[in-house]
XYZ file of C-alpha atoms in Angstrom:
489
model
C -73.380 162.010 18.009
C -73.248 165.740 18.690
C -70.233 167.707 18.734
C -70.994 169.749 21.794
C -68.031 171.895 21.661
C -69.038 173.314 18.100
C -73.119 173.088 18.489
C -72.181 175.442 22.041
C -70.423 177.928 19.974
C -73.042 178.380 17.661
C -75.448 178.647 20.247
C -73.426 181.816 21.429
C -72.912 183.157 18.503
C -77.036 183.673 18.836
C -76.230 185.890 21.363
C -75.669 189.421 20.527
C -72.132 190.872 21.836
C -70.800 192.542 25.042
C -74.869 192.946 26.416
C -75.032 193.833 30.315
C -76.843 192.687 32.594
C -79.325 193.937 33.692
C -79.711 194.566 37.727
C -80.924 191.435 39.291
C -83.837 191.878 41.067
C -83.868 189.225 43.443
C -87.237 187.761 44.595
C -87.280 186.262 48.331
C -85.155 183.658 49.391
C -82.830 184.293 46.176
C -79.232 183.811 46.895
C -76.431 184.900 44.600
C -74.509 181.441 43.431
C -72.269 180.962 40.919
C -73.987 177.973 38.783
C -71.395 175.123 37.026
C -72.120 173.274 34.332
C -70.941 169.505 33.960
C -68.216 170.340 31.652
C -66.684 173.039 33.930
C -68.683 176.407 32.464
C -69.240 179.085 35.276
C -71.989 182.404 35.181
C -73.210 183.940 37.772
C -76.633 183.490 39.327
C -79.467 183.235 41.831
C -80.752 180.371 43.076
C -84.272 180.726 45.560
C -87.219 178.629 46.163
C -90.930 178.991 47.067
C -93.568 177.180 48.972
C -96.745 176.060 48.016
C -99.243 173.962 48.831
C -98.987 170.466 48.085
C -102.813 169.705 47.473
C -104.976 173.015 46.988
C -107.870 171.443 47.469
C -106.873 170.027 50.709
C -105.180 172.450 53.258
C -104.027 169.561 55.349
C -102.062 167.949 52.877
C -98.901 170.520 53.993
C -96.538 172.583 51.905
C -94.009 171.762 49.369
C -91.465 173.000 48.160
C -89.707 174.421 44.452
C -85.872 175.457 43.545
C -85.055 177.179 40.921
C -81.724 179.358 39.059
C -82.595 182.133 37.719
C -79.910 183.776 35.151
C -80.222 187.349 35.170
C -81.536 189.043 31.607
C -78.609 190.117 29.648
C -80.683 193.801 28.270
C -80.717 196.604 29.750
C -84.884 195.977 29.190
C -85.216 192.610 29.458
C -89.157 191.096 28.637
C -90.949 188.445 31.193
C -88.969 186.092 33.345
C -88.715 182.907 31.114
C -89.141 179.482 32.974
C -87.705 176.442 31.944
C -90.168 173.349 31.952
C -88.589 169.850 31.641
C -89.720 166.547 30.217
C -90.399 163.692 32.170
C -91.888 163.881 34.058
C -89.332 163.468 36.690
C -86.584 165.859 34.212
C -84.682 168.875 36.567
C -85.098 171.860 34.570
C -81.588 172.502 36.753
C -79.900 169.408 35.530
C -80.891 170.572 32.238
C -79.072 173.396 32.484
C -75.773 172.095 33.693
C -76.262 169.977 30.565
C -76.169 170.348 27.371
C -78.363 173.186 26.356
C -76.748 175.372 28.854
C -75.427 178.000 25.492
C -79.712 177.947 24.736
C -79.997 179.073 28.154
C -77.702 182.070 27.893
C -78.415 182.741 24.752
C -82.168 183.206 25.818
C -81.482 185.791 28.536
C -81.136 188.341 25.835
C -84.925 188.404 26.049
C -85.883 188.009 29.749
C -84.518 186.731 33.441
C -84.184 182.216 32.536
C -85.480 180.773 35.399
C -83.886 176.897 35.633
C -86.971 175.515 37.451
C -87.610 172.088 39.417
C -90.842 171.492 39.308
C -92.820 169.384 42.180
C -91.148 166.394 43.272
C -88.349 166.927 40.970
C -84.759 167.663 40.881
C -83.047 170.141 44.451
C -86.668 170.728 44.862
C -88.672 168.659 47.802
C -89.343 165.102 46.956
C -90.971 161.838 48.507
C -88.450 159.101 49.053
C -88.528 156.735 46.254
C -90.879 153.778 46.906
C -89.454 150.230 46.499
C -91.638 147.155 45.612
C -91.464 143.468 47.580
C -92.365 142.772 43.610
C -89.658 141.799 41.119
C -89.340 139.976 37.806
C -86.454 137.728 37.289
C -83.788 138.139 35.144
C -84.223 134.355 33.714
C -87.971 134.069 34.263
C -90.008 133.647 31.360
C -93.295 136.309 31.268
C -95.843 136.916 28.926
C -97.052 140.841 28.712
C -100.425 140.325 30.931
C -98.281 139.138 34.081
C -95.430 140.830 33.370
C -98.218 144.041 34.083
C -100.122 142.754 37.244
C -96.806 142.873 38.614
C -96.120 146.452 37.983
C -99.793 146.680 38.996
C -99.308 144.727 42.452
C -95.887 147.445 42.660
C -97.665 150.417 42.206
C -100.854 149.417 45.072
C -97.751 148.638 47.316
C -96.091 151.929 46.502
C -99.037 153.560 47.308
C -99.295 152.451 50.389
C -95.850 153.198 51.295
C -96.656 156.832 50.660
C -99.638 156.983 52.276
C -98.301 155.622 55.312
C -95.292 158.705 54.595
C -98.233 161.046 54.658
C -97.378 161.657 50.951
C -100.508 163.257 49.099
C -100.419 162.223 45.957
C -103.634 164.011 45.016
C -101.062 166.911 45.090
C -98.602 165.228 41.891
C -100.943 166.387 39.277
C -100.167 168.697 35.775
C -102.755 170.634 37.411
C -101.577 171.042 40.213
C -97.687 172.043 39.261
C -99.914 174.393 36.247
C -100.848 176.665 39.814
C -97.377 176.064 40.986
C -96.401 177.874 37.887
C -99.340 180.950 38.943
C -97.330 180.446 42.280
C -93.711 180.642 40.736
C -94.900 184.244 38.515
C -96.084 185.928 42.002
C -92.750 184.850 43.663
C -90.721 186.484 40.665
C -92.517 189.975 40.908
C -93.757 189.609 36.778
C -97.032 190.410 35.194
C -96.851 187.589 33.203
C -93.688 184.982 32.403
C -93.190 183.523 29.264
C -93.091 179.500 28.984
C -89.917 177.398 26.781
C -90.482 173.479 27.516
C -90.220 169.929 25.947
C -91.675 166.856 26.288
C -93.824 166.708 29.571
C -93.128 169.695 29.695
C -94.809 170.824 26.848
C -97.930 169.025 28.130
C -97.637 171.575 31.487
C -96.980 174.208 28.814
C -100.462 173.149 27.804
C -102.262 172.545 31.024
C -101.097 176.492 32.141
C -102.666 177.645 28.943
C -105.857 176.188 29.965
C -105.405 176.949 33.731
C -103.788 180.377 34.112
C -104.201 181.677 30.124
C -103.691 185.489 31.335
C -100.466 185.030 33.084
C -98.292 183.868 30.176
C -96.389 186.031 27.675
C -95.402 183.725 25.102
C -94.750 179.638 25.378
C -92.196 177.614 23.106
C -92.479 173.677 23.032
C -90.737 171.496 21.626
C -92.034 167.585 21.440
C -95.139 168.433 21.955
C -97.531 166.109 24.217
C -100.899 166.651 24.568
C -103.516 167.285 28.048
C -105.129 163.372 26.488
C -101.672 162.179 25.143
C -100.254 160.986 27.929
C -100.413 157.072 26.063
C -99.140 157.487 22.323
C -101.240 155.733 19.853
C -99.384 152.289 18.455
C -101.185 153.295 14.695
C -98.588 156.483 15.614
C -95.665 154.639 16.743
C -95.867 152.458 13.437
C -96.382 155.910 11.145
C -93.224 157.291 13.266
C -91.030 153.722 12.226
C -92.453 154.875 8.160
C -90.725 157.815 8.229
C -87.548 156.248 9.686
C -87.971 153.720 6.801
C -88.431 156.694 4.198
C -84.933 158.683 6.094
C -83.174 154.880 5.661
C -84.386 154.961 2.174
C -81.833 157.819 1.422
C -79.135 156.505 2.352
C -78.124 153.582 -0.522
C -76.008 151.561 2.155
C -78.335 151.933 5.029
C -81.565 150.829 2.923
C -79.409 147.099 2.537
C -78.763 146.905 5.073
C -82.074 147.859 6.235
C -84.822 147.507 3.244
C -87.684 146.200 6.241
C -87.523 147.846 9.099
C -90.924 146.798 10.719
C -90.322 143.333 9.519
C -87.038 142.871 11.178
C -88.100 143.982 14.346
C -90.948 141.869 14.139
C -89.069 139.136 12.761
C -86.697 139.160 16.088
C -89.802 139.662 17.939
C -91.085 136.279 16.329
C -88.196 134.329 17.543
C -87.738 135.514 21.014
C -91.390 134.883 21.499
C -90.550 130.948 20.144
C -87.332 131.112 22.115
C -85.602 133.708 24.434
C -82.434 133.839 24.317
C -79.768 134.072 27.226
C -77.763 136.899 27.201
C -74.416 136.954 29.420
C -73.598 140.559 30.314
C -70.439 141.178 32.548
C -70.512 143.812 35.022
C -68.578 146.381 35.867
C -67.418 144.722 38.836
C -65.891 142.466 36.549
C -68.953 139.899 37.950
C -71.489 138.936 35.026
C -75.015 137.654 34.782
C -76.908 135.719 32.817
C -80.247 137.386 31.594
C -83.216 135.486 29.828
C -83.826 138.034 26.677
C -87.409 137.967 25.677
C -89.342 140.088 23.270
C -91.107 142.968 26.071
C -87.365 144.093 26.676
C -86.343 145.075 23.127
C -89.613 146.602 23.095
C -89.207 148.445 26.269
C -85.580 149.803 24.808
C -86.581 150.776 21.110
C -89.738 152.864 22.917
C -86.339 154.558 24.234
C -84.232 154.682 21.679
C -86.015 156.025 18.774
C -86.825 158.960 20.941
C -83.694 160.410 18.642
C -81.814 158.913 14.800
C -78.441 158.579 16.444
C -79.949 156.228 19.058
C -82.610 154.856 16.348
C -79.376 153.819 14.170
C -78.280 152.039 17.689
C -81.731 150.082 17.974
C -81.493 148.956 13.767
C -77.980 147.393 14.354
C -78.917 145.686 17.383
C -82.437 144.104 15.874
C -79.856 143.347 13.267
C -77.711 141.308 14.893
C -80.273 139.456 17.057
C -81.564 138.906 13.600
C -77.960 137.133 12.774
C -78.079 135.004 16.717
C -75.436 137.987 17.760
C -75.853 139.390 21.552
C -73.193 141.769 21.423
C -74.878 145.278 20.937
C -77.476 144.564 23.269
C -75.323 143.119 25.964
C -73.982 146.492 25.597
C -77.021 148.095 25.790
C -78.270 145.482 29.101
C -74.981 146.630 31.000
C -75.371 150.419 30.537
C -78.997 150.387 31.478
C -80.109 147.807 33.195
C -79.559 146.915 36.665
C -80.244 142.905 37.817
C -82.169 141.740 40.939
C -83.612 144.866 41.304
C -87.211 145.435 42.927
C -90.013 147.365 40.962
C -89.312 150.596 42.119
C -91.445 154.181 41.541
C -90.648 157.648 42.001
C -94.325 159.726 43.488
C -93.862 162.594 40.583
C -93.233 160.344 37.800
C -95.731 157.397 38.585
C -98.675 160.179 40.009
C -98.114 162.805 36.970
C -98.735 160.144 34.118
C -101.383 158.567 35.859
C -103.130 161.473 36.951
C -102.834 162.840 33.598
C -104.453 159.114 32.173
C -106.067 158.251 29.163
C -109.452 159.030 28.057
C -111.956 155.259 27.317
C -111.941 156.637 23.627
C -107.835 156.493 23.551
C -107.829 153.401 25.958
C -110.289 151.679 23.667
C -107.832 152.683 20.963
C -104.843 151.858 21.988
C -105.835 148.310 22.669
C -107.133 147.696 19.282
C -103.504 149.251 17.447
C -101.172 147.702 19.590
C -100.173 144.784 17.654
C -99.550 146.951 14.752
C -96.890 148.725 16.172
C -92.689 147.060 16.979
C -93.119 148.514 20.353
C -96.742 146.860 20.780
C -97.957 147.856 24.476
C -94.697 149.486 26.016
C -94.365 152.588 24.323
C -95.274 154.454 27.684
C -95.481 151.443 30.021
C -96.473 151.310 32.465
C -99.047 153.300 31.634
C -102.065 152.514 30.784
C -101.689 149.297 32.467
C -101.767 151.025 35.260
C -105.120 152.966 34.753
C -106.805 150.832 36.835
C -104.898 152.113 39.779
C -104.366 155.545 41.668
C -107.949 156.054 40.404
C -108.518 159.010 43.240
C -105.526 161.089 41.322
C -107.446 161.113 38.262
C -107.871 164.328 36.954
C -110.768 163.674 34.961
C -112.387 164.268 30.950
C -112.053 167.912 31.373
C -108.676 168.558 32.140
C -108.287 166.516 28.777
C -110.333 168.492 27.126
C -108.181 171.550 25.380
C -106.537 174.406 26.070
C -107.736 177.157 23.866
C -106.706 180.638 23.018
C -104.745 182.925 21.387
C -101.354 183.262 23.680
C -98.500 182.990 21.108
C -97.099 179.619 20.487
C -94.562 178.292 18.459
C -94.282 174.532 18.578
C -90.958 172.934 17.441
C -91.679 169.652 15.802
C -88.567 166.752 15.017
C -90.019 164.785 11.771
C -87.800 161.571 13.309
C -89.423 161.416 16.712
C -90.413 158.640 17.720
C -91.693 159.674 21.311
C -94.009 162.530 20.281
C -95.602 162.645 16.754
C -96.647 165.334 14.208
C -100.039 164.591 13.731
C -100.217 164.540 18.139
C -98.831 168.119 18.026
C -101.158 169.158 15.388
C -104.275 167.651 17.583
C -102.064 168.671 21.552
C -103.284 172.211 19.715
C -106.025 172.329 17.880
C -108.231 174.848 20.132
C -105.335 177.098 19.946
C -105.617 179.844 17.331
C -102.046 181.339 17.212
C -99.232 178.620 16.675
C -96.266 178.740 14.254
C -95.384 174.973 13.861
C -91.712 174.586 12.254
C -91.132 170.803 11.557
C -87.191 170.483 11.817
C -86.729 167.776 9.186
C -84.465 164.519 10.452
C -84.223 165.872 14.271
C -85.855 163.886 16.737
C -87.466 164.559 20.555
C -84.206 166.379 21.969
C -84.260 168.885 18.954
C -83.359 172.362 20.560
C -79.382 171.339 19.771
C -79.181 170.132 16.037
C -78.941 173.067 14.159
C -78.506 176.856 14.828
C -81.998 178.195 12.917
C -83.780 176.110 16.194
C -81.871 179.376 18.508
C -82.890 181.605 15.811
C -86.509 180.681 15.199
C -86.797 181.281 19.196
C -84.930 183.955 19.362
C -87.262 185.726 16.167
C -90.546 184.003 18.505
C -89.765 185.989 21.112
C -89.127 189.249 19.444
C -92.405 188.722 18.424
C -91.598 188.353 14.723
C -92.857 186.186 12.280
C -91.174 183.206 11.403
C -88.339 183.302 8.662
C -89.759 179.841 7.196
C -91.776 176.707 8.760
C -88.981 174.179 8.201
C -85.177 174.100 9.379
C -83.520 171.145 7.828
C -81.316 169.270 9.839
C -78.527 165.806 8.670
C -79.861 162.562 9.786
C -76.975 160.396 11.310
C -75.626 157.979 9.162
C -77.940 154.920 9.961
C -75.298 152.377 8.209
C -72.874 153.000 10.862
C -73.074 153.082 14.631
C -72.553 156.390 16.268
C -70.296 156.853 18.619
C -72.210 156.625 22.334
C -69.402 157.744 24.336
C -67.850 155.832 27.332
């Protein structure tokens, strides 16, 4: 795993020394705060809110409150505010600023005020109550992919009814509405334009803003780019990721010996579980235990998350190798950390509706269904999408939303070669209609690439200054795929 103290020191070293913060120009509803990170670092900042319509097409839907934290610029002549857009959907910008990327938030202040923004329905912004359905999948229940998907569709219908009874207009939880929120935030901040700094689903929102409000945007940084018709990833592209992962493993002699055929290993384990699911006994923190009937769909869901970054992919590889040998040690650890037994299916309104609203075109859905068997992750890369596509049809943004964007706004796109959640080919397609894109390939980096190398921060600063990148490639070191990384705790 990364060494946070070293990364923080390298990122802070990018900032020009002894800069005096610019005079704070408070927007309405702002108050001075001492912002504290999860590691105890503090900085003076401003906490603010603004109110926006829930559904701009329906005035009766009411208003909702959005929250942000503003870190003032550390220069006497700041540029436009820089708005951080978190991933998910459902991630908190304010929460992100409290974590390992805090040094980069501080470093970006040399260009302008930095806004850690909680998108509608996330973090400290107003959000509907989470829905817990009555639908369950028992830990020892043998279930097919089709029945698994049907349970989730049933839970979606229950939750849609729950939110309707609560007076929640799910049509307000779309990326199109969030793009208009950025326009309202710009006005609230008193800025002529804003720049966007985004990752993953945040880049999806940034692309929607490039389509909807291009004249209000100065510059846009995107990492792990997700296009407007890429909420559901194509399985053939996921298979391409595994080819890149295999190539990285093959450069390490011991890892290459252990994992000569990653896809073959995964398919072999899946076939074994399809033929005979494995009962795994999982200890709990209260010194109890429970049994779970481990099936292929469990592993595919776990792997779909673990391939996000190479250090987690190393864990996944060892988990599969152990299971191939009949050893459940590592999968038991994963279940301890990430699985809660006896829980009904539940949803966040924002996360569910945003993905469903962005949706999928019929042609892409057909391609997904044709390709699903080609990927070790199968149908589970973005589960429960596209399985719930037939539900919540009134929130769907339609084909027009998924086309584009187009224009000449300056864009910096950062692409990790070992990103298992979004893919280089998809990044190029997502920005195909934009004429002013600088793409930097970050070798051996994954989905969360901002803190992988000081050169990433340097490239961002170069871009924000309006200068050309010194190189279109940054090389980082891959983890040792033959050993288990330190996962903490």
